[in-house]
Coordinates of C-alpha atoms in Angstrom, one line a residue:
X11 CA 3.4 -24.8 10.5
X12 CA 2.7 -21.4 11.4
X13 CA -0.6 -22.2 13.3
X14 CA -1.2 -18.5 14.2
X15 CA -1.5 -17.5 10.7
X16 CA -3.4 -20.6 9.9
X17 CA -5.6 -19.8 12.6
X18 CA -6.3 -16.1 11.4
X19 CA -7.2 -17.6 8.0
X20 CA -9.7 -20.1 9.6
X21 CA -11.4 -17.9 12.0
X22 CA -11.6 -15.2 9.3
X23 CA -12.9 -17.6 6.8
X24 CA -15.3 -19.2 9.1
X25 CA -16.6 -15.8 10.4
X26 CA -16.9 -14.6 6.7
X27 CA -19.5 -17.2 5.9
X28 CA -21.6 -16.4 9.1
X29 CA -21.0 -12.5 8.5
X30 CA -22.1 -12.9 4.7
X31 CA -25.4 -14.3 6.2
X32 CA -26.1 -10.8 7.7
X33 CA -25.5 -8.7 4.6
X34 CA -28.2 -7.3 2.5
X35 CA -27.5 -8.0 -0.9
X36 CA -29.5 -7.0 -3.9
X37 CA -29.7 -6.9 -7.7
X38 CA -28.2 -10.4 -8.2
X39 CA -29.6 -13.7 -8.9
X40 CA -33.0 -14.0 -7.3
X41 CA -32.7 -17.7 -6.4
X42 CA -29.3 -17.2 -4.8
X43 CA -30.8 -14.3 -2.9
X44 CA -33.6 -16.3 -1.4
X45 CA -30.9 -18.9 0.0
X46 CA -28.7 -16.1 1.4
X47 CA -32.1 -14.6 3.2
X48 CA -32.8 -18.0 4.5
X49 CA -29.1 -18.5 5.8
X50 CA -29.6 -14.8 7.4
X51 CA -32.6 -15.8 9.3
X52 CA -31.0 -18.9 10.6
X53 CA -27.7 -17.3 11.7
X54 CA -28.5 -13.6 12.5
X55 CA -29.4 -14.2 16.1
X56 CA -26.5 -16.4 17.2
X57 CA -24.4 -14.9 20.0
X58 CA -21.8 -17.7 19.9
X59 CA -21.0 -20.8 18.2
X60 CA -18.9 -23.7 18.0
X61 CA -17.8 -25.9 15.0
X62 CA -15.8 -29.2 14.2
X63 CA -14.2 -28.6 10.8
X64 CA -11.6 -30.1 8.3
X65 CA -9.4 -27.4 6.7
X66 CA -7.5 -28.1 3.4
X67 CA -5.3 -25.5 1.7
X68 CA -4.8 -26.0 -2.2
X69 CA -4.8 -29.7 -1.9
X70 CA -2.5 -30.3 1.0
X71 CA -3.3 -32.7 3.8
X72 CA -6.4 -31.9 5.8
X73 CA -6.3 -30.8 9.2
X74 CA -9.1 -31.4 11.8
X75 CA -10.0 -28.6 14.3
X76 CA -12.6 -27.1 16.4
X77 CA -13.4 -23.5 17.2
X78 CA -15.5 -21.7 19.6
X79 CA -16.5 -18.1 19.0
X80 CA -18.3 -15.4 21.3
X81 CA -18.2 -11.9 19.9
X82 CA -14.4 -11.0 19.7
X83 CA -13.2 -13.9 21.6
X84 CA -12.3 -17.3 20.1
X85 CA -10.5 -20.6 21.2
X86 CA -9.2 -22.7 18.3
X87 CA -7.8 -26.2 18.8
X88 CA -5.9 -27.8 15.7
X89 CA -2.8 -29.8 15.0
X90 CA -1.6 -30.2 18.5
X91 CA -1.9 -26.5 19.4
X92 CA -4.5 -24.3 21.2
X93 CA -5.2 -20.7 20.5
X94 CA -6.9 -18.5 23.1
X95 CA -8.1 -15.1 22.1
X96 CA -9.9 -13.0 25.0
X97 CA -10.3 -10.0 23.0
X98 CA -7.4 -8.3 24.6
X99 CA -4.3 -10.9 24.4
X100 CA -3.7 -14.1 22.2
X101 CA -2.2 -17.3 23.8
X102 CA -0.9 -19.8 21.7
X103 CA -0.1 -23.2 23.6
X104 CA 2.1 -25.9 22.0
X105 CA 1.4 -29.1 23.3
X106 CA 4.7 -31.0 21.9
X107 CA 6.9 -28.5 23.8
X108 CA 4.6 -27.6 26.8
X109 CA 4.9 -23.7 26.2
X110 CA 2.8 -20.9 25.4
X111 CA 3.3 -17.8 23.6
X112 CA 1.3 -14.6 24.6
X113 CA 0.8 -11.6 22.3
X114 CA -1.4 -8.5 22.4
X115 CA -4.4 -9.1 20.4
X116 CA -4.5 -6.5 17.5
X117 CA -7.6 -6.6 15.2
X118 CA -7.1 -5.7 11.6
X119 CA -9.5 -3.9 9.5
X120 CA -8.3 -6.0 6.5
X121 CA -9.3 -9.4 8.2
X122 CA -12.4 -10.7 9.3
X123 CA -11.5 -11.4 12.9
X124 CA -14.1 -12.8 15.5
X125 CA -14.6 -9.4 16.7
X126 CA -16.4 -8.5 13.5
X127 CA -18.9 -11.4 13.2
X128 CA -21.7 -8.7 14.1
X129 CA -20.0 -5.6 13.3
X130 CA -18.5 -6.3 10.0
X131 CA -18.8 -3.5 7.4
X132 CA -21.3 -4.3 4.7
X133 CA -19.9 -5.0 1.5
X134 CA -21.3 -5.6 -1.8
X135 CA -21.2 -8.8 -3.5
X136 CA -22.3 -10.3 -7.0
X137 CA -23.9 -13.6 -6.1
X138 CA -25.3 -16.4 -8.3
X139 CA -26.8 -19.6 -8.0
X140 CA -24.6 -22.5 -9.4
X141 CA -26.6 -25.7 -9.2
X142 CA -28.2 -28.2 -7.0
X143 CA -26.9 -31.5 -6.0
X144 CA -27.9 -34.5 -4.0
X145 CA -25.5 -36.2 -1.8
X146 CA -26.8 -39.6 0.0
X147 CA -30.1 -38.4 1.4
X148 CA -29.4 -34.7 1.5
X149 CA -30.1 -31.9 -1.2
X150 CA -27.6 -29.0 -1.4
X151 CA -27.5 -25.6 -3.2
X152 CA -24.5 -24.2 -4.3
X153 CA -24.0 -20.4 -4.6
X154 CA -21.2 -18.2 -5.5
X155 CA -20.2 -14.7 -4.2
X156 CA -17.6 -12.3 -5.7
X157 CA -16.7 -9.2 -4.2
X158 CA -17.5 -6.1 -6.2
X159 CA -14.8 -4.1 -4.3
X160 CA -11.5 -4.3 -6.5
X161 CA -8.3 -5.4 -4.8
X162 CA -9.5 -7.7 -2.4
X163 CA -7.5 -10.8 -1.5
X164 CA -10.6 -13.2 -1.9
X165 CA -12.0 -13.5 -5.6
X166 CA -14.8 -15.8 -4.8
X167 CA -16.4 -17.7 -2.3
X168 CA -18.4 -20.9 -3.1
X169 CA -20.8 -22.1 -0.5
X170 CA -22.7 -25.4 -0.2
X171 CA -26.1 -25.1 1.7
X172 CA -28.4 -27.8 3.0
X173 CA -31.7 -27.1 1.1
X174 CA -33.9 -28.2 3.9
X175 CA -32.5 -26.5 6.9
X176 CA -30.1 -23.8 5.3
X177 CA -27.0 -24.7 7.3
X178 CA -23.6 -24.1 5.8
X179 CA -22.0 -27.6 4.9
X180 CA -18.9 -26.5 3.3
X181 CA -17.2 -23.8 1.2
X182 CA -14.2 -23.0 -0.8
X183 CA -12.4 -19.6 -0.9
X184 CA -10.5 -18.5 -3.8
X185 CA -7.7 -15.8 -3.5
X186 CA -6.4 -13.7 -6.3
X187 CA -3.6 -16.2 -6.7
X188 CA -5.9 -18.9 -7.3
X189 CA -5.1 -20.6 -4.1
X190 CA -8.0 -22.4 -2.6
X191 CA -8.8 -23.0 1.2
X192 CA -11.6 -25.6 1.6
X193 CA -13.8 -25.8 4.7
X194 CA -15.9 -29.0 5.5
X195 CA -18.1 -28.6 8.7
X196 CA -18.8 -31.7 10.4
X197 CA -20.6 -30.5 13.5
X198 CA -22.1 -26.9 14.2
X199 CA -23.5 -26.0 17.6
X200 CA -25.4 -22.6 17.5
X201 CA -25.9 -22.5 21.2
X202 CA -22.3 -22.7 22.7
X203 CA -23.0 -21.5 26.2
X204 CA -19.3 -20.7 27.4
X205 CA -18.1 -18.4 30.0
X206 CA -15.7 -15.8 29.1
X207 CA -12.9 -17.3 31.1
X208 CA -12.9 -20.2 28.5
X209 CA -11.0 -18.0 26.2
X210 CA -8.2 -17.1 28.3
X211 CA -5.2 -19.5 28.9
X212 CA -5.2 -20.7 32.4
X213 CA -1.7 -21.8 33.3
X214 CA -3.0 -23.9 36.2
X215 CA -4.2 -26.3 33.9
X216 CA -1.0 -26.8 32.2
X217 CA 1.6 -28.0 34.7
X218 CA 5.1 -26.7 34.2
X219 CA 4.3 -24.9 31.1
X220 CA 6.8 -22.7 29.8
X221 CA 5.5 -19.0 29.4
X222 CA 6.9 -16.6 26.7
X223 CA 5.5 -13.3 27.0
X224 CA 5.9 -11.4 24.0
X225 CA 4.0 -8.4 24.7

């Protein structure tokens, strides 16, 4: 499994959800618009966050992971690997072989990287309210967003929002090939207080680690 590719998808997708909450969207479903406004109010002042989640791609086995994001920096742990991005370089540590691959960090305008959580260019979406449903003792609202810009990889994003506290519980992203990526958040910490060094690989914490500098 190429965890670097998966991690880009995961971080981009997670950030997409919180970036969406910062957009000003108009002339769409009024009910969906109110939900988005409430999400915006909750998340717009988050300087950093951490989340525990499960990720499933087109029906494959679910992967469990956790991620911490601060500005353009992030740290992802999943499937026996850890990825450190300090905004300048990306270090991928593989536990099984006790080795780390280090690459320059290259932000892509086509991807929603952690660096763009606040600076993401505003885009227009069509958004609609799908339904309201109850699960156990909680009520959720389902909204769906579709990018108006043609040629985008993502065709729609369906988001499940807690009706009471307006937190994002889960979302499903569908691409132009009808492939789906599903994310379910089990824990979310909107006040993740971490030092910048948390996002840099520290070889002293990994005895006898093999370092592959690919820069």
